[in-house]
C-alpha cells in the first residue's frame, strides 16, 4: 500500500511516475490518444495509463471508483490475466483524473434502443456514441458500465505489455521472441531455462512499440477471469488501514462543516454568526454564497458551532409540500409528451374496442442515497496548485469544475480519489467538493477538511425522483396481455444533472421511462410515454435510476393483468418472452430455484418480477409469510444473466447488495417535504433494512447474453415489485404506492 500511495500523490497527480526504474505499459486503440496521465518514467517512455511495472513489481491502474463493489479487483484481473503474473503480486491503484480513462460503455448505453435490440441501426448508433465518448472524455463510474467498458481495453493493455516484455528479453538473449514464454511475472527461455523478471526488463520494453491489436487469450485459457478471486481491497479494509475520504489527515489541517438552505435552491437572505463565532475552537465563519461554513480546530466543534448559526432563508423554487409536489407531477400528464420510447400496434383503438380494461395508478416517492460515509472532501490551495482529496465517481468533471471555480488551469488541479463509503450515484455530484474548494480559496495554504452532518446529507441530496404511473391494460384470450399503456410522469434526472455539471441536455430523457420501456416482452398493442413536470427540485442518479420505480410500476401492473386474466404470472411472462431466450432462461431458472410450481401453505406466498436494466436481465421471486408481528420476508431468489461472469462470487454479492437496497426502499424509503424542506434527517426516520430483517438471498448467475453486462444496479429494480406481488398473493391487498410500510406491517 505504501508504494501505491506514493504513486498516487506524487506521480499520478503531478504528471510523472517517480519510481526508479518504473515504466507504465499498455495499449491505446485510438490513433490520437489523450496524453498519458502517468507522465514519463525515469529513463523510459510511457505507452499507456493502465499498468506500471517497477522494481517492486506490478501496479495495475484501475480508473473506476471503488465504492465496495469490487471493481478494482475485477479490472485488475483483466490486466493480470493477459500479463501473466501471480495474483498475489498484483497491486491495484485508482487512476488520476484524466480523459484517458473515458467511459465508452456508459455513453454507448444511452443509445435509444432496447438492450436486446441488435439491429443495424442500434449497433451503428452504439458504435457512433462509443466514438463520441472519446471526445466527451468523461471518466465516470456509473451505469453498471465499468467491466463492460474495460473488458477489451484492459485485457489489451496486459497483452501488449506482455509482448513487449518478451521482445525485450528476446533482444537481450538474441533469440526469436516466438521461442520464449511467460509465467508468473517472468520471461522464460525454454531452451536453457534462463529467465528475466518483468521488473528487470521494464525500461528496455518501454522503448519498444507495442502492437495495437494484440491477440487475447481464449476463454479456455483464463486463469483468473471467470473465477472468484480474493479482493485486493479486503486486507486494508479488514485491518482498518484503507483510506476513505473521511480518513484523510494532513499537517496543519482545519475542519469545517456547512449549513445550507433546507429549501433546496432557495436563497440565503441573511445570517447571524455572532454566537457561533464565540464557540470553542472556531476559527472562522465563511459565507460560501447559498451556504455558510464554520471552520474550527476539529469536526465536532465545527458541528457544535454550526448549530448556533441563525438564518433567514428564502423560499423554495418548487411546491412547498409533498402533496403539492405530487400534484405538480400529476399535472404533467396534461402537458406535452417528453418521449414515447415504445409504441407498438394501435393502443387507442384496442382500448376503445375492449370490453374490460384494467386501470391502475402507481406512485413512488423521492429517495435519498444515504451513503454510510457522509459527504466530505479535503481541499488545499497552495503555490498556485489546488489539491483535492475525496471519494468521487466522476473525477474529470470535478477537476474541470474545480479549475473553473478557482480560476486555475486544469493542469494545476490535482484530485486524489479515495475509497468511497458508498456512492449509489450521490458521488457523481460536485456540491460538497466545490464547497471545500471555496473554503481552500478563502484560507489559502491550509488544508481544509469539510464534513457534512448526517442531517445535512439527508436534507441536501440530489434525490431519486418521485414518479406517478397511470396504466391501462387488456388481457387477451391467449393468457397474455393484448394491450398495455403506461403513462409515466417524473422529474428529469438527465436535465437536472446536466444543468449542475454544465453539460447540454438535448432530446427526451429516457430515464423517465427506463425499466418500463425496453423490456423483453412481446405485447401486440403496447405504448409507454414519459412526461417531465419540469420541477426545480434537484434530482439525481440513484441506484438503477428510472428503473428503480418503473420496474415497480411495470411488473406490478403485469401482475394485476395476470390476476385479472386468471393466469399464472410465470406462465404469462414465459409466453410474453418467447422471442427472448435470455429472459426465458432467467425466468425458468428463478422458478426452479423457488420451486414455483410447488404449492405453499395458506400463510405463505410468492411474488415474481423481471426487469432488464443496464443490459442485464434479472428475475426475482420473493417468498413472504404472515406472522403475528406482521409480514415477514422469508427468502429471495434471484437469477441474473450478465453475459460473461468475470467474478461469480463478486457478482452474487453485487446482486445481494442491490436487492437489500431495493427492499429497503420498497418497505420504508421516503423523502417528504413540508414548507419546502425535507422532513427526514437521519437513520431514525430514513432507515434501511437491519441485519435481522434481511432474508436469506440465493443468487444464480447465468451467461447466456451476447455481451458482458453490468451488475451494480440491475438487482435493485425487480426487488420492489416482487415484494409487492408477493404481498398481494399473501393478503389479496394490491399495493400501488411506496413505501409499503404505510399500508402493511412488516415483521
Short mmCIF file of N, CA, C and O in Angstrom, two decimals, residues 458-538:
data_model
loop_
_atom_site.label_atom_id
_atom_site.label_comp_id
_atom_site.label_asym_id
_atom_site.label_seq_id
_atom_site.Cartn_x
_atom_site.Cartn_y
_atom_site.Cartn_z
N UNK A 458 -28.80 14.06 4.43
CA UNK A 458 -30.14 13.58 4.09
C UNK A 458 -31.00 14.70 3.51
O UNK A 458 -31.79 14.49 2.58
N UNK A 459 -30.83 15.91 4.02
CA UNK A 459 -31.72 17.01 3.65
C UNK A 459 -31.22 17.85 2.48
O UNK A 459 -31.90 18.79 2.06
N UNK A 460 -30.03 17.52 1.94
CA UNK A 460 -29.50 18.27 0.80
C UNK A 460 -28.94 17.31 -0.25
O UNK A 460 -27.83 17.48 -0.76
N UNK A 461 -29.72 16.33 -0.57
CA UNK A 461 -29.34 15.33 -1.56
C UNK A 461 -29.82 15.78 -2.94
O UNK A 461 -30.55 16.76 -3.07
N UNK A 462 -29.38 15.05 -3.96
CA UNK A 462 -29.99 15.12 -5.28
C UNK A 462 -30.79 13.82 -5.39
O UNK A 462 -30.26 12.76 -5.67
N UNK A 463 -32.08 13.91 -5.14
CA UNK A 463 -32.89 12.76 -4.80
C UNK A 463 -33.28 11.90 -6.00
O UNK A 463 -33.38 12.40 -7.13
N UNK A 464 -33.49 10.62 -5.74
CA UNK A 464 -34.18 9.81 -6.73
C UNK A 464 -35.55 10.41 -6.90
O UNK A 464 -36.28 10.63 -5.94
N UNK A 465 -35.95 10.74 -8.13
CA UNK A 465 -37.21 11.47 -8.29
C UNK A 465 -38.43 10.65 -7.92
O UNK A 465 -38.45 9.42 -8.03
N UNK A 466 -39.44 11.36 -7.47
CA UNK A 466 -40.76 10.75 -7.31
C UNK A 466 -41.36 10.52 -8.69
O UNK A 466 -40.93 11.12 -9.68
N UNK A 467 -42.37 9.67 -8.76
CA UNK A 467 -42.97 9.36 -10.06
C UNK A 467 -44.40 8.86 -9.87
O UNK A 467 -44.76 8.32 -8.82
N UNK A 468 -45.18 9.06 -10.91
CA UNK A 468 -46.56 8.55 -10.97
C UNK A 468 -46.71 7.81 -12.29
O UNK A 468 -46.23 8.27 -13.34
N UNK A 469 -47.37 6.67 -12.26
CA UNK A 469 -47.67 5.93 -13.49
C UNK A 469 -49.17 5.67 -13.57
O UNK A 469 -49.78 5.24 -12.58
N UNK A 470 -49.74 5.95 -14.72
CA UNK A 470 -51.13 5.64 -14.99
C UNK A 470 -51.17 4.56 -16.06
O UNK A 470 -50.64 4.75 -17.16
N UNK A 471 -51.77 3.44 -15.71
CA UNK A 471 -51.69 2.24 -16.54
C UNK A 471 -53.07 1.77 -16.97
O UNK A 471 -54.03 1.83 -16.20
N UNK A 472 -53.14 1.30 -18.20
CA UNK A 472 -54.34 0.66 -18.73
C UNK A 472 -53.93 -0.61 -19.46
O UNK A 472 -52.90 -0.63 -20.14
N UNK A 473 -54.72 -1.65 -19.30
CA UNK A 473 -54.37 -2.90 -19.96
C UNK A 473 -55.58 -3.77 -20.21
O UNK A 473 -56.62 -3.63 -19.54
N UNK A 474 -55.43 -4.65 -21.16
CA UNK A 474 -56.49 -5.60 -21.52
C UNK A 474 -55.85 -6.96 -21.68
O UNK A 474 -54.85 -7.11 -22.39
N UNK A 475 -56.41 -7.96 -21.00
CA UNK A 475 -55.94 -9.33 -21.18
C UNK A 475 -56.59 -9.96 -22.40
O UNK A 475 -57.79 -9.78 -22.65
N UNK A 476 -55.79 -10.70 -23.17
CA UNK A 476 -56.32 -11.40 -24.32
C UNK A 476 -56.75 -12.81 -23.96
O UNK A 476 -56.48 -13.32 -22.86
N UNK A 477 -57.34 -13.50 -24.90
CA UNK A 477 -57.85 -14.84 -24.65
C UNK A 477 -56.74 -15.87 -24.57
O UNK A 477 -56.95 -16.97 -24.05
N UNK A 478 -55.54 -15.53 -25.05
CA UNK A 478 -54.44 -16.49 -25.07
C UNK A 478 -53.63 -16.48 -23.77
O UNK A 478 -52.59 -17.13 -23.69
N UNK A 479 -54.10 -15.75 -22.77
CA UNK A 479 -53.40 -15.73 -21.49
C UNK A 479 -52.26 -14.74 -21.42
O UNK A 479 -51.42 -14.84 -20.51
N UNK A 480 -52.20 -13.81 -22.36
CA UNK A 480 -51.20 -12.74 -22.34
C UNK A 480 -51.91 -11.41 -22.57
O UNK A 480 -53.01 -11.38 -23.14
N UNK A 481 -51.31 -10.30 -22.15
CA UNK A 481 -51.95 -9.01 -22.38
C UNK A 481 -52.09 -8.70 -23.86
O UNK A 481 -51.16 -8.91 -24.65
N UNK A 482 -53.26 -8.20 -24.22
CA UNK A 482 -53.50 -7.74 -25.58
C UNK A 482 -53.09 -6.27 -25.72
O UNK A 482 -52.62 -5.83 -26.77
N UNK A 483 -53.27 -5.51 -24.63
CA UNK A 483 -52.97 -4.08 -24.64
C UNK A 483 -52.30 -3.71 -23.32
O UNK A 483 -52.73 -4.17 -22.25
N UNK A 484 -51.26 -2.90 -23.40
CA UNK A 484 -50.69 -2.25 -22.22
C UNK A 484 -50.32 -0.82 -22.59
O UNK A 484 -49.59 -0.59 -23.57
N UNK A 485 -50.86 0.12 -21.85
CA UNK A 485 -50.48 1.52 -22.00
C UNK A 485 -50.00 2.03 -20.65
O UNK A 485 -50.69 1.87 -19.64
N UNK A 486 -48.82 2.63 -20.63
CA UNK A 486 -48.27 3.19 -19.40
C UNK A 486 -47.86 4.63 -19.66
O UNK A 486 -47.05 4.90 -20.56
N UNK A 487 -48.42 5.54 -18.88
CA UNK A 487 -48.02 6.95 -18.90
C UNK A 487 -47.30 7.24 -17.59
O UNK A 487 -47.86 7.02 -16.51
N UNK A 488 -46.09 7.74 -17.68
CA UNK A 488 -45.22 7.91 -16.51
C UNK A 488 -44.76 9.36 -16.43
O UNK A 488 -44.21 9.90 -17.40
N UNK A 489 -44.98 9.97 -15.28
CA UNK A 489 -44.54 11.35 -15.06
C UNK A 489 -43.53 11.37 -13.92
O UNK A 489 -43.77 10.81 -12.85
N UNK A 490 -42.40 12.03 -14.18
CA UNK A 490 -41.34 12.09 -13.18
C UNK A 490 -40.37 13.19 -13.56
O UNK A 490 -40.09 13.41 -14.75
N UNK A 491 -39.83 13.92 -12.59
CA UNK A 491 -38.82 14.94 -12.91
C UNK A 491 -37.62 14.31 -13.61
O UNK A 491 -37.24 13.17 -13.32
N UNK A 492 -37.02 15.06 -14.51
CA UNK A 492 -35.94 14.55 -15.34
C UNK A 492 -34.61 14.55 -14.60
O UNK A 492 -34.08 15.61 -14.25
N UNK A 493 -34.05 13.37 -14.39
CA UNK A 493 -32.70 13.26 -13.82
C UNK A 493 -31.67 13.81 -14.80
O UNK A 493 -30.74 14.53 -14.41
N UNK A 494 -31.82 13.46 -16.07
CA UNK A 494 -30.84 13.89 -17.06
C UNK A 494 -30.70 15.39 -17.14
O UNK A 494 -29.59 15.93 -17.17
N UNK A 495 -31.82 16.11 -17.16
CA UNK A 495 -31.75 17.56 -17.28
C UNK A 495 -31.24 18.20 -15.99
O UNK A 495 -30.49 19.17 -16.01
N UNK A 496 -31.66 17.65 -14.86
CA UNK A 496 -31.22 18.19 -13.58
C UNK A 496 -29.71 18.02 -13.42
O UNK A 496 -29.00 18.97 -13.06
N UNK A 497 -29.20 16.83 -13.72
CA UNK A 497 -27.77 16.57 -13.58
C UNK A 497 -26.96 17.38 -14.58
O UNK A 497 -25.93 17.97 -14.25
N UNK A 498 -27.43 17.43 -15.82
CA UNK A 498 -26.70 18.17 -16.86
C UNK A 498 -26.56 19.65 -16.49
O UNK A 498 -25.51 20.26 -16.70
N UNK A 499 -27.61 20.22 -15.92
CA UNK A 499 -27.54 21.63 -15.53
C UNK A 499 -26.49 21.86 -14.45
O UNK A 499 -25.78 22.88 -14.46
N UNK A 500 -26.34 20.91 -13.54
CA UNK A 500 -25.37 21.08 -12.44
C UNK A 500 -23.93 20.94 -12.92
O UNK A 500 -23.03 21.54 -12.33
N UNK A 501 -23.70 20.12 -13.95
CA UNK A 501 -22.32 19.93 -14.41
C UNK A 501 -22.00 20.75 -15.64
O UNK A 501 -20.91 20.64 -16.20
N UNK A 502 -22.94 21.59 -16.07
CA UNK A 502 -22.67 22.48 -17.19
C UNK A 502 -22.65 21.79 -18.54
O UNK A 502 -21.96 22.24 -19.46
N UNK A 503 -23.39 20.70 -18.68
CA UNK A 503 -23.46 19.99 -19.95
C UNK A 503 -24.79 20.29 -20.64
O UNK A 503 -25.80 20.53 -19.98
N UNK A 504 -24.80 20.26 -21.97
CA UNK A 504 -26.08 20.45 -22.66
C UNK A 504 -26.98 19.24 -22.47
O UNK A 504 -26.51 18.12 -22.30
N UNK A 505 -28.27 19.49 -22.48
CA UNK A 505 -29.24 18.40 -22.37
C UNK A 505 -30.23 18.55 -23.52
O UNK A 505 -31.02 19.49 -23.57
N UNK A 506 -30.14 17.63 -24.48
CA UNK A 506 -31.00 17.72 -25.65
C UNK A 506 -31.79 16.43 -25.79
O UNK A 506 -31.35 15.35 -25.38
N UNK A 507 -32.96 16.55 -26.37
CA UNK A 507 -33.77 15.37 -26.61
C UNK A 507 -34.49 14.89 -25.37
O UNK A 507 -34.36 15.44 -24.28
N UNK A 508 -35.24 13.81 -25.52
CA UNK A 508 -36.02 13.27 -24.39
C UNK A 508 -35.12 12.63 -23.35
O UNK A 508 -33.98 12.26 -23.62
N UNK A 509 -35.65 12.51 -22.13
CA UNK A 509 -34.92 11.85 -21.04
C UNK A 509 -35.45 10.44 -20.91
O UNK A 509 -36.54 10.22 -20.37
N UNK A 510 -34.67 9.45 -21.35
CA UNK A 510 -35.10 8.07 -21.31
C UNK A 510 -35.19 7.52 -19.89
O UNK A 510 -35.79 6.48 -19.66
N UNK A 511 -34.54 8.21 -18.92
CA UNK A 511 -34.61 7.73 -17.54
C UNK A 511 -36.03 7.77 -17.00
O UNK A 511 -36.37 7.04 -16.07
N UNK A 512 -36.88 8.64 -17.56
CA UNK A 512 -38.26 8.74 -17.08
C UNK A 512 -39.02 7.43 -17.31
O UNK A 512 -39.87 7.04 -16.51
N UNK A 513 -38.67 6.72 -18.37
CA UNK A 513 -39.41 5.50 -18.71
C UNK A 513 -38.56 4.23 -18.64
O UNK A 513 -39.10 3.13 -18.83
N UNK A 514 -37.24 4.34 -18.37
CA UNK A 514 -36.42 3.13 -18.38
C UNK A 514 -36.89 2.17 -17.28
O UNK A 514 -37.22 2.58 -16.18
N UNK A 515 -36.91 0.91 -17.61
CA UNK A 515 -37.42 -0.09 -16.69
C UNK A 515 -38.86 -0.45 -16.96
O UNK A 515 -39.34 -1.51 -16.55
N UNK A 516 -39.57 0.43 -17.66
CA UNK A 516 -40.89 0.09 -18.23
C UNK A 516 -40.74 -0.13 -19.72
O UNK A 516 -41.12 -1.17 -20.26
N UNK A 517 -40.16 0.86 -20.40
CA UNK A 517 -39.82 0.68 -21.80
C UNK A 517 -38.60 -0.24 -21.91
O UNK A 517 -37.85 -0.42 -20.97
N UNK A 518 -38.44 -0.84 -23.08
CA UNK A 518 -37.26 -1.65 -23.34
C UNK A 518 -37.23 -2.98 -22.64
O UNK A 518 -36.16 -3.56 -22.45
N UNK A 519 -38.37 -3.50 -22.25
CA UNK A 519 -38.42 -4.79 -21.57
C UNK A 519 -38.59 -5.93 -22.59
O UNK A 519 -39.21 -5.74 -23.64
N UNK A 520 -38.08 -7.11 -22.28
CA UNK A 520 -38.10 -8.21 -23.26
C UNK A 520 -39.44 -8.93 -23.32
O UNK A 520 -39.54 -10.14 -23.06
N UNK A 521 -40.49 -8.18 -23.65
CA UNK A 521 -41.83 -8.74 -23.77
C UNK A 521 -42.40 -8.41 -25.15
O UNK A 521 -42.14 -7.33 -25.70
N UNK A 522 -43.19 -9.32 -25.67
CA UNK A 522 -43.95 -9.04 -26.89
C UNK A 522 -45.40 -8.81 -26.49
O UNK A 522 -46.06 -9.69 -25.96
N UNK A 523 -45.90 -7.60 -26.75
CA UNK A 523 -47.29 -7.24 -26.48
C UNK A 523 -47.81 -6.59 -27.76
O UNK A 523 -47.19 -5.64 -28.28
N UNK A 524 -48.90 -7.06 -28.27
CA UNK A 524 -49.38 -6.63 -29.59
C UNK A 524 -49.62 -5.13 -29.65
O UNK A 524 -49.26 -4.46 -30.63
N UNK A 525 -50.24 -4.60 -28.62
CA UNK A 525 -50.55 -3.17 -28.57
C UNK A 525 -49.93 -2.61 -27.30
O UNK A 525 -50.42 -2.88 -26.19
N UNK A 526 -48.87 -1.86 -27.46
CA UNK A 526 -48.01 -1.55 -26.31
C UNK A 526 -47.46 -0.14 -26.47
O UNK A 526 -46.80 0.17 -27.47
N UNK A 527 -47.76 0.71 -25.50
CA UNK A 527 -47.26 2.09 -25.58
C UNK A 527 -46.80 2.54 -24.20
O UNK A 527 -47.50 2.36 -23.20
N UNK A 528 -45.62 3.12 -24.15
CA UNK A 528 -45.08 3.72 -22.93
C UNK A 528 -44.74 5.17 -23.25
O UNK A 528 -44.04 5.44 -24.24
N UNK A 529 -45.22 6.09 -22.43
CA UNK A 529 -44.98 7.52 -22.66
C UNK A 529 -44.44 8.15 -21.39
O UNK A 529 -44.86 7.80 -20.28
N UNK A 530 -43.51 9.08 -21.56
CA UNK A 530 -42.92 9.79 -20.43
C UNK A 530 -43.27 11.26 -20.42
O UNK A 530 -43.38 11.89 -21.49
N UNK A 531 -43.44 11.82 -19.23
CA UNK A 531 -43.80 13.23 -19.05
C UNK A 531 -42.88 13.85 -18.00
O UNK A 531 -42.67 13.27 -16.93
N UNK A 532 -42.37 15.02 -18.30
CA UNK A 532 -41.48 15.73 -17.38
C UNK A 532 -42.21 16.94 -16.80
O UNK A 532 -42.56 17.86 -17.54
N UNK A 533 -42.44 16.96 -15.48
CA UNK A 533 -43.14 18.11 -14.89
C UNK A 533 -42.29 19.36 -14.79
O UNK A 533 -42.81 20.44 -14.48
N UNK A 534 -41.00 19.26 -15.01
CA UNK A 534 -40.14 20.44 -15.00
C UNK A 534 -39.96 21.08 -13.64
O UNK A 534 -39.73 22.28 -13.54
N UNK A 535 -40.03 20.31 -12.58
CA UNK A 535 -39.87 20.84 -11.23
C UNK A 535 -38.44 21.31 -10.99
O UNK A 535 -37.48 20.66 -11.39
N UNK A 536 -38.28 22.41 -10.31
CA UNK A 536 -36.96 22.93 -9.95
C UNK A 536 -36.53 22.35 -8.61
O UNK A 536 -36.23 23.07 -7.65
N UNK A 537 -36.49 21.05 -8.54
CA UNK A 537 -36.10 20.33 -7.34
C UNK A 537 -34.97 19.40 -7.74
O UNK A 537 -35.11 18.66 -8.71
N UNK A 538 -33.84 19.43 -7.06
CA UNK A 538 -32.68 18.67 -7.53
C UNK A 538 -32.88 17.16 -7.43
O UNK A 538 -33.12 16.62 -6.35
#
